[in-house]
GROMACS .gro file of C-alpha atoms in nm:
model
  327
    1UNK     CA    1  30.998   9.374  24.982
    2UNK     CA    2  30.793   9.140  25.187
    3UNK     CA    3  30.522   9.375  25.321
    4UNK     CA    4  30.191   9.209  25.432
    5UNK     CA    5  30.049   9.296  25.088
    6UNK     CA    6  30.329   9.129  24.907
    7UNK     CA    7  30.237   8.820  25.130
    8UNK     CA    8  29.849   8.872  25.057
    9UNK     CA    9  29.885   8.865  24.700
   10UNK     CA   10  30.108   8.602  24.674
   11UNK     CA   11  29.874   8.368  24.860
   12UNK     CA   12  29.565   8.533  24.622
   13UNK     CA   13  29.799   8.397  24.333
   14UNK     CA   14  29.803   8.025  24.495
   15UNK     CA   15  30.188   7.992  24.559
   16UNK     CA   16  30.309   7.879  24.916
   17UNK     CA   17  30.398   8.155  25.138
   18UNK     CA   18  30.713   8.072  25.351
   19UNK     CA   19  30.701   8.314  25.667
   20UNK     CA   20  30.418   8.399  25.927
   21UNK     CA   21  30.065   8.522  25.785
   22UNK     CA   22  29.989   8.822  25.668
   23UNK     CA   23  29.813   8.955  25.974
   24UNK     CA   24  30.117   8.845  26.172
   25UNK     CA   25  30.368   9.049  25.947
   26UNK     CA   26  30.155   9.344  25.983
   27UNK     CA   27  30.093   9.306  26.367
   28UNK     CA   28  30.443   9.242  26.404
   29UNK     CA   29  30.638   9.445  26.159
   30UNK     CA   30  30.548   9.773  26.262
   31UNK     CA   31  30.690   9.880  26.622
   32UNK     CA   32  30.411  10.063  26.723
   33UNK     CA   33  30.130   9.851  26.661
   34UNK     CA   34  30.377   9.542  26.789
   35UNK     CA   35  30.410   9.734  27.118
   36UNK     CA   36  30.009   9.741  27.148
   37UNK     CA   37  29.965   9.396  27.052
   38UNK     CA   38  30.203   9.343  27.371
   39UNK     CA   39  30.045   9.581  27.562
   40UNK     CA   40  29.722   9.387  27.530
   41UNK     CA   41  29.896   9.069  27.621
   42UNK     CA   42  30.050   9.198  27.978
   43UNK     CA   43  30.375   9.214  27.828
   44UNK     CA   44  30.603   9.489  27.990
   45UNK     CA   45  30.704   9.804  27.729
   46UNK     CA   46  30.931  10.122  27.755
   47UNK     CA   47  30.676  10.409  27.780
   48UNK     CA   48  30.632  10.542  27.435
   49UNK     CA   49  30.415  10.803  27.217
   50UNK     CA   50  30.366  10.810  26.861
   51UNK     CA   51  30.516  11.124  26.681
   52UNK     CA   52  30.207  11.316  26.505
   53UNK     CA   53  30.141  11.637  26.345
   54UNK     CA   54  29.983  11.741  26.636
   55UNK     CA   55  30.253  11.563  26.900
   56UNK     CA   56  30.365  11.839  27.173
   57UNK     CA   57  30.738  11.681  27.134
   58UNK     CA   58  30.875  11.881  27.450
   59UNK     CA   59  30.583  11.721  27.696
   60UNK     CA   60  30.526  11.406  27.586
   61UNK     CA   61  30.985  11.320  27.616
   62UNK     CA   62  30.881  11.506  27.978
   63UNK     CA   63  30.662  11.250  28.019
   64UNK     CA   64  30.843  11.011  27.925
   65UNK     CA   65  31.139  11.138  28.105
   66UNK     CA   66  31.520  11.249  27.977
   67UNK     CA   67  31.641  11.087  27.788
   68UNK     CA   68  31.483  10.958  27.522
   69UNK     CA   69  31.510  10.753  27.203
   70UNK     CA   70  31.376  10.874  26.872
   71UNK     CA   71  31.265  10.545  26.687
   72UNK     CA   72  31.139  10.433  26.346
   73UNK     CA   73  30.836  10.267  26.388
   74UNK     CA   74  30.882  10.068  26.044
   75UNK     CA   75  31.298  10.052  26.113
   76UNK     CA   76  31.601   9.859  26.173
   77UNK     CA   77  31.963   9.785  26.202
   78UNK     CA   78  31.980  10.126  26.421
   79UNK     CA   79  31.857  10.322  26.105
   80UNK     CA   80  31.612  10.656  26.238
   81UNK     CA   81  31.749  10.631  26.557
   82UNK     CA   82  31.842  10.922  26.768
   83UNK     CA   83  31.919  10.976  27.141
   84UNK     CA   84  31.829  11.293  27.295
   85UNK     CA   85  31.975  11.404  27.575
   86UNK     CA   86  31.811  11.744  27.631
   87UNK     CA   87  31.473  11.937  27.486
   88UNK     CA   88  31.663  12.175  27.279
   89UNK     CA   89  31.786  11.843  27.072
   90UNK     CA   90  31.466  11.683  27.000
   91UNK     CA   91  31.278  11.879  26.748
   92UNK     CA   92  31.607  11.823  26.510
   93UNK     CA   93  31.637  11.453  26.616
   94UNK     CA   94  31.280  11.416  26.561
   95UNK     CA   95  31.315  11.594  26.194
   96UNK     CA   96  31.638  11.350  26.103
   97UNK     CA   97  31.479  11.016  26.243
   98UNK     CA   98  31.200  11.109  25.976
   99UNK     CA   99  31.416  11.213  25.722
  100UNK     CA  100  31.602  10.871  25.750
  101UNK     CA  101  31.314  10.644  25.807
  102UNK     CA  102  31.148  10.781  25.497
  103UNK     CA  103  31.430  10.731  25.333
  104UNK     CA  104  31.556  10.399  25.411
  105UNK     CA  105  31.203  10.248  25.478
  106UNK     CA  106  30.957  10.464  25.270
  107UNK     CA  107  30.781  10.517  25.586
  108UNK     CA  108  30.871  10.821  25.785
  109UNK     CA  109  30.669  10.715  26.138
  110UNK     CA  110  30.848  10.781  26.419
  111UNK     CA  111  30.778  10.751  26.809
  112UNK     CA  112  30.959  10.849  27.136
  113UNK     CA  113  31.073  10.581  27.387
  114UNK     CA  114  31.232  10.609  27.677
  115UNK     CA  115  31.656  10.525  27.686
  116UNK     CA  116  31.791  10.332  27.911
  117UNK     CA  117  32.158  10.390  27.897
  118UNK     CA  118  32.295  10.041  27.966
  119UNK     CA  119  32.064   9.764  27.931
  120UNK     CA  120  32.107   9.347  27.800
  121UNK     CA  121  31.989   9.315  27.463
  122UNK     CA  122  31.840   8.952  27.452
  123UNK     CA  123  31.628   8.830  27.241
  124UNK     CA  124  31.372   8.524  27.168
  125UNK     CA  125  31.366   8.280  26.869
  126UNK     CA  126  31.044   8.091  26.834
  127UNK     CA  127  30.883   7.862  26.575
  128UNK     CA  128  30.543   7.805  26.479
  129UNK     CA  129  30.387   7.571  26.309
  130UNK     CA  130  30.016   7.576  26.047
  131UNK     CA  131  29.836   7.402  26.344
  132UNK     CA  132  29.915   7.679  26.625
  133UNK     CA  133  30.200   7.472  26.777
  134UNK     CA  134  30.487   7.683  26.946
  135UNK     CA  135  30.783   7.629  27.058
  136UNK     CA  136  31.093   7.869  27.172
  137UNK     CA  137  31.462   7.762  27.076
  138UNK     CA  138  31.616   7.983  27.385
  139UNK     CA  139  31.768   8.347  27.383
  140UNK     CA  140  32.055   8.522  27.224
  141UNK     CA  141  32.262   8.814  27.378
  142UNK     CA  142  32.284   9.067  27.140
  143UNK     CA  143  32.447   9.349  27.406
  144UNK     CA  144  32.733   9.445  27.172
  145UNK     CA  145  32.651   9.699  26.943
  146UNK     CA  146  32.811   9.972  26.757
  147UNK     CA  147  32.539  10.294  26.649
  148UNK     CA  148  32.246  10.076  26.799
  149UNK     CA  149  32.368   9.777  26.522
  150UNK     CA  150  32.443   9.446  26.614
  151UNK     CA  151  32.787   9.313  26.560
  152UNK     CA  152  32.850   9.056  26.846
  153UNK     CA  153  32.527   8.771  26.926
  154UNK     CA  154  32.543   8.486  27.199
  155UNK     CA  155  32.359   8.166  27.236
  156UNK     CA  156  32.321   8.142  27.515
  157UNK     CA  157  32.297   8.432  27.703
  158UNK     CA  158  32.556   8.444  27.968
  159UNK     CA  159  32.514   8.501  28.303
  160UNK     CA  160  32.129   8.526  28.282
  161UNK     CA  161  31.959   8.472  28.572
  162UNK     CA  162  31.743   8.172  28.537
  163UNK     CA  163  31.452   8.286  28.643
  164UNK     CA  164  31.488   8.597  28.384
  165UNK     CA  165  31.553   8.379  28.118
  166UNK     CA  166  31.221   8.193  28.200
  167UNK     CA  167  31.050   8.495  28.202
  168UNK     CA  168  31.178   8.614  27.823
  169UNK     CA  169  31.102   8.272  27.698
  170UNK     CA  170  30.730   8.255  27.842
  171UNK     CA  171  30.661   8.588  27.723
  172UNK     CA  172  30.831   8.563  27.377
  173UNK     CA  173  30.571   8.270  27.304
  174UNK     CA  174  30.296   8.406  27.444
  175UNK     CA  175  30.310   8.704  27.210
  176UNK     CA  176  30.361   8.448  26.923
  177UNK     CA  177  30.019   8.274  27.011
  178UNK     CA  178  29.856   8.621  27.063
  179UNK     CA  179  29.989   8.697  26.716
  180UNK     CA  180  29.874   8.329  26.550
  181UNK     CA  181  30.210   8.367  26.463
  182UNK     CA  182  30.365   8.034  26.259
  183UNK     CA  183  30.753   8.000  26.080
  184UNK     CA  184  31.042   8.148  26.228
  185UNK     CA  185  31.054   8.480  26.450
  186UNK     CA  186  31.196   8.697  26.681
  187UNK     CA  187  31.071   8.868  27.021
  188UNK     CA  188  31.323   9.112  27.161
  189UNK     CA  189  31.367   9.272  27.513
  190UNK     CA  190  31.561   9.481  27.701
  191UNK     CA  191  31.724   9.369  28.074
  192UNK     CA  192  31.780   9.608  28.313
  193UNK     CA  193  32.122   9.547  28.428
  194UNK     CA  194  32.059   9.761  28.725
  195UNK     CA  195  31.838   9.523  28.874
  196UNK     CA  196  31.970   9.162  29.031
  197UNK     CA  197  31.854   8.789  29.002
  198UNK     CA  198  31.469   8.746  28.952
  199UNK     CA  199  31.352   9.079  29.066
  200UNK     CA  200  31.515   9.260  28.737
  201UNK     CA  201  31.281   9.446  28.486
  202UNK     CA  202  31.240   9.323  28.103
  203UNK     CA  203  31.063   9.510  27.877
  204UNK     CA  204  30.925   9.404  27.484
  205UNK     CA  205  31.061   9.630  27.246
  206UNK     CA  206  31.032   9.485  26.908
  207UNK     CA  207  30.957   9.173  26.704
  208UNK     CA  208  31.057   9.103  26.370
  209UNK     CA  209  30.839   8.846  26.190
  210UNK     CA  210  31.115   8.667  25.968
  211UNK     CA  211  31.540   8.495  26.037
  212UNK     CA  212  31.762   8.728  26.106
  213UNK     CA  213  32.128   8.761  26.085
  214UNK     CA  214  32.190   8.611  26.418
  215UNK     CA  215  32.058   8.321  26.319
  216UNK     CA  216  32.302   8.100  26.291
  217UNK     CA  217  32.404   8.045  26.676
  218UNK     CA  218  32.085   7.919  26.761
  219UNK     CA  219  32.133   7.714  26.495
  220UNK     CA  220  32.450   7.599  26.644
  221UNK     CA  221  32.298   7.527  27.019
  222UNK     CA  222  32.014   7.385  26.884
  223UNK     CA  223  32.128   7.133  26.603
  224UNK     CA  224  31.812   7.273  26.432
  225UNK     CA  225  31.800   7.426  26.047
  226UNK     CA  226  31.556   7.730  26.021
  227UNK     CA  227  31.557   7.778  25.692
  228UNK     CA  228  31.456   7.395  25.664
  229UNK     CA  229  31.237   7.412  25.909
  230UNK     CA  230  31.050   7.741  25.782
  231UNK     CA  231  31.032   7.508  25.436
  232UNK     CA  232  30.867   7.202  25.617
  233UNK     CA  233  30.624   7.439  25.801
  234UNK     CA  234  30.534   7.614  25.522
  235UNK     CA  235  30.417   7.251  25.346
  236UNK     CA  236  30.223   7.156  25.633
  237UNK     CA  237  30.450   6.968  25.850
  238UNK     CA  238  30.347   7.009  26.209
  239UNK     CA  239  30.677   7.086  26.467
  240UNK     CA  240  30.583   6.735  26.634
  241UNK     CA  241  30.644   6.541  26.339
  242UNK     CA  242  30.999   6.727  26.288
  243UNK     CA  243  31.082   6.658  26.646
  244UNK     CA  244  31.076   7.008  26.719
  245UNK     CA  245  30.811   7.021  27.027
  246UNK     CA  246  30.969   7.170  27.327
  247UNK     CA  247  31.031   6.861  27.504
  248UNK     CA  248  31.241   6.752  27.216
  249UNK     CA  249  31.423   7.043  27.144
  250UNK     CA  250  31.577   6.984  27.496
  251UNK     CA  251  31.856   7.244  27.617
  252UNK     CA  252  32.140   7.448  27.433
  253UNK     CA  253  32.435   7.213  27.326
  254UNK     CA  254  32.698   7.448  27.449
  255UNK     CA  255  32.752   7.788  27.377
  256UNK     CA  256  32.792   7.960  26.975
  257UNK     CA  257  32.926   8.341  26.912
  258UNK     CA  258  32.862   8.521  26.583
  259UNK     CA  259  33.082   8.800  26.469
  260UNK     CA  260  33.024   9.050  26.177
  261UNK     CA  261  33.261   9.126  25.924
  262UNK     CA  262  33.168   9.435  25.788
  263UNK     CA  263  33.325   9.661  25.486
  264UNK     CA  264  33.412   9.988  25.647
  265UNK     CA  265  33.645  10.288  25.611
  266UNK     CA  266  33.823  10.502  25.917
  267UNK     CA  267  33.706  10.847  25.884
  268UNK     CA  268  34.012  11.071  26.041
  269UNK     CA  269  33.793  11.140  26.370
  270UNK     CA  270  33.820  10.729  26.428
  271UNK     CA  271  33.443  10.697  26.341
  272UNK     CA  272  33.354  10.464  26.084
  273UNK     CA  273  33.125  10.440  25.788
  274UNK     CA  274  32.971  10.166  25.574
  275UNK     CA  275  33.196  10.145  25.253
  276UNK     CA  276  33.250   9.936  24.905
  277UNK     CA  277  33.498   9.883  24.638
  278UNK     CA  278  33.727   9.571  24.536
  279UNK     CA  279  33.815   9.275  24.769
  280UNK     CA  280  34.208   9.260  24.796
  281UNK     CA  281  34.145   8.936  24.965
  282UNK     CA  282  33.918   8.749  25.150
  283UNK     CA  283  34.025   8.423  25.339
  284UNK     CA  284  33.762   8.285  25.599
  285UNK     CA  285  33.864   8.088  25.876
  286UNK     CA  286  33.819   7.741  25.928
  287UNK     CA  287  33.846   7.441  26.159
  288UNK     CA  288  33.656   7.268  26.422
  289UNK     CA  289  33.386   7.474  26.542
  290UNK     CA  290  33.419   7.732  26.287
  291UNK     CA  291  33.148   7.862  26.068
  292UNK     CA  292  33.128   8.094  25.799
  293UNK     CA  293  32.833   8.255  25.642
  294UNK     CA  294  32.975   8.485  25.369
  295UNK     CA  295  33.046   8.566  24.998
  296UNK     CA  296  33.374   8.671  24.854
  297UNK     CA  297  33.656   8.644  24.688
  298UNK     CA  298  34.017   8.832  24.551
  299UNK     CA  299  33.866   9.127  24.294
  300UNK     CA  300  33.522   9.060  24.399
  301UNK     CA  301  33.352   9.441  24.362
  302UNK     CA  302  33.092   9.480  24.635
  303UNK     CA  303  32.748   9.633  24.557
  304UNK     CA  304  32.671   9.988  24.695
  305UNK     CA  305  32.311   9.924  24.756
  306UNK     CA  306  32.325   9.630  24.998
  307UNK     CA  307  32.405   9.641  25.344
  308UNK     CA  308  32.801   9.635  25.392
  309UNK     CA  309  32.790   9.289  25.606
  310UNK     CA  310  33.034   9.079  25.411
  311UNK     CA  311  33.048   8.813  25.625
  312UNK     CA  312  32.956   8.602  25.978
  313UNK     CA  313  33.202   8.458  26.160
  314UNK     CA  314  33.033   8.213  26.433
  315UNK     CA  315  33.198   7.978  26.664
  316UNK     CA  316  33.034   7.679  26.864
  317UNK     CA  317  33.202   7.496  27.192
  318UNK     CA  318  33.028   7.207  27.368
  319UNK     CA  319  33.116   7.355  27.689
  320UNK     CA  320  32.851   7.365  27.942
  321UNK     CA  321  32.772   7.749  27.918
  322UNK     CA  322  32.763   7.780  28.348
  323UNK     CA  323  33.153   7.688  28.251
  324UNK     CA  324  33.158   8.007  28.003
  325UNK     CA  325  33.186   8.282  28.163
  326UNK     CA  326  33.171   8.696  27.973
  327UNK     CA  327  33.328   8.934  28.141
   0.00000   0.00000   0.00000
């Protein structure tokens, strides 16, 4: 847990805190209040409406317009998430997203959003320093999911318009500086793919104030250590004296891919479901341009309560990514 609080006190107690502020976590970590803070800033959103007590559920998803996402305002990795299709479904999806949320995030919140069907995923990583320096280390493409989880993340982002991608990136740190927002973080949009060149819509729809598993390609494009770099921040060092301004940080070296390895089982209708037990084997890749982030081993016995991501499997070519094409 890593809550505000847990950030307040820790700073009360006189120990270095390595992350953003505490008034950054809390602007930041929960959707809804991250959507006003963006709001305020002139950042595009999805419509959305917080789910109260006294919420008419049927008109405000008519306001918002068929269909619509049911979203955990404290949530992640697609946990109390549910797409509703028609009015009949929504009280129910409402009840479960709550359920869920509660559950998994002790905070049952939830707020409708509008859907779009089949939008780019691409998100901004940023870095701050104590002094109110920012910087932006590019996008990631984060398009393949399964149940509204990552699996598949691009640095790069292929195929992005150029003008698009300057659009993300000025609006990613923007948000940081209206959030006084220092250490390593994430701004994430959705493209419409429905639109062309620099006339398509983007839209803010979360941030999340800490690294996340994706990571590791912009690590790979970059040349740059986050976790080292969070460390340096966190004692002071400004990003000009790591050569990280954004003049130095220069362009992406290439292009890196990240795939998860998760532990699942095949339930007889071909779905599939987070699962455990004892590693039979576990043999990670390696070789030129191969990374592996991961724990394992023959007989190793997995642990129920964590997420089932066993392992990352990222890639990195020097190619120039105008060369690299996804199709």
């Amino acid at each position: 847990d890593w809550s505000s609080d847990v950030c307040s006190s820790d700073l009360d107690a006189g120990l270095t805190w390595i992350g953003p502020p505490p008034d950054a976590i809390a602007a930041m970590g929960d959707k809804l209040s991250a959507k006003r803070l963006m709001d305020q800033a002139g950042v595009p959103t999805l419509p959305s409406v917080e789910v109260t007590s006294d919420t008419d559920l049927d008109r405000a998803a008519a306001d918002i317009g068929f269909p619509v996402l049911v979203k955990a305002s404290a949530g992640g990795g697609g946990k109390g998430m549910r797409i509703v299709e028609e009015p009949g479904d929504l009280a129910e999806a409402v009840a479960g997203a709550q359920r869920e949320a509660a559950s998994s995030f002790g905070d049952g919140t939830v707020f409708l959003e509008r859907y779009l069907p089949a939008p780019r995923h691409v998100e901004i990583q940023v870095l701050g320093d104590t002094h109110g320096n920012l910087v932006h280390l590019f996008e990631r493409e984060c398009s393949v999911q399964r149940e509204r989880q990552k699996i598949i993340e691009i640095a790069p982002a292929p195929n992005l318009d150029e003008s698009v991608r300057q659009r993300l990136v000025d609006a990613a740190v923007k948000l940081a500086r209206e959030a006084k927002y220092r250490g390593a973080g994430t701004f994430e949009f959705l493209v419409d793919v429905t639109g062309d060149g620099p006339d398509v819509d983007i839209a803010f729809i979360e941030a999340n104030a800490r690294l996340q598993v994706e990571h590791t390609v912009t690590e790979e494009v970059t040349g740059i250590d986050l976790v080292a770099a969070q460390i340096a921040i966190a004692g002071g060092a400004t990003l000009e004296s790591l050569g990280l301004d954004q003049a130095a940080v220069g362009t992406p070296r290439g292009m890196a891919l990240q795939a998860r390895v998760n532990l699942e089982t095949m339930e007889p209708d071909g779905s599939v479901r987070p699962a455990g037990g004892v590693l039979s084997a576990y043999e990670p890749p390696a070789g030129p341009g191969v990374r592996v982030d991961g724990y394992g081993y023959a007989g190793y016995r997995t642990n129920p309560r964590f997420d089932s991501l066993l392992a990352k499997v990222i890639v990195h070519t020097r190619a120039d990514r105008k060369s690299t094409r996804l199709n």
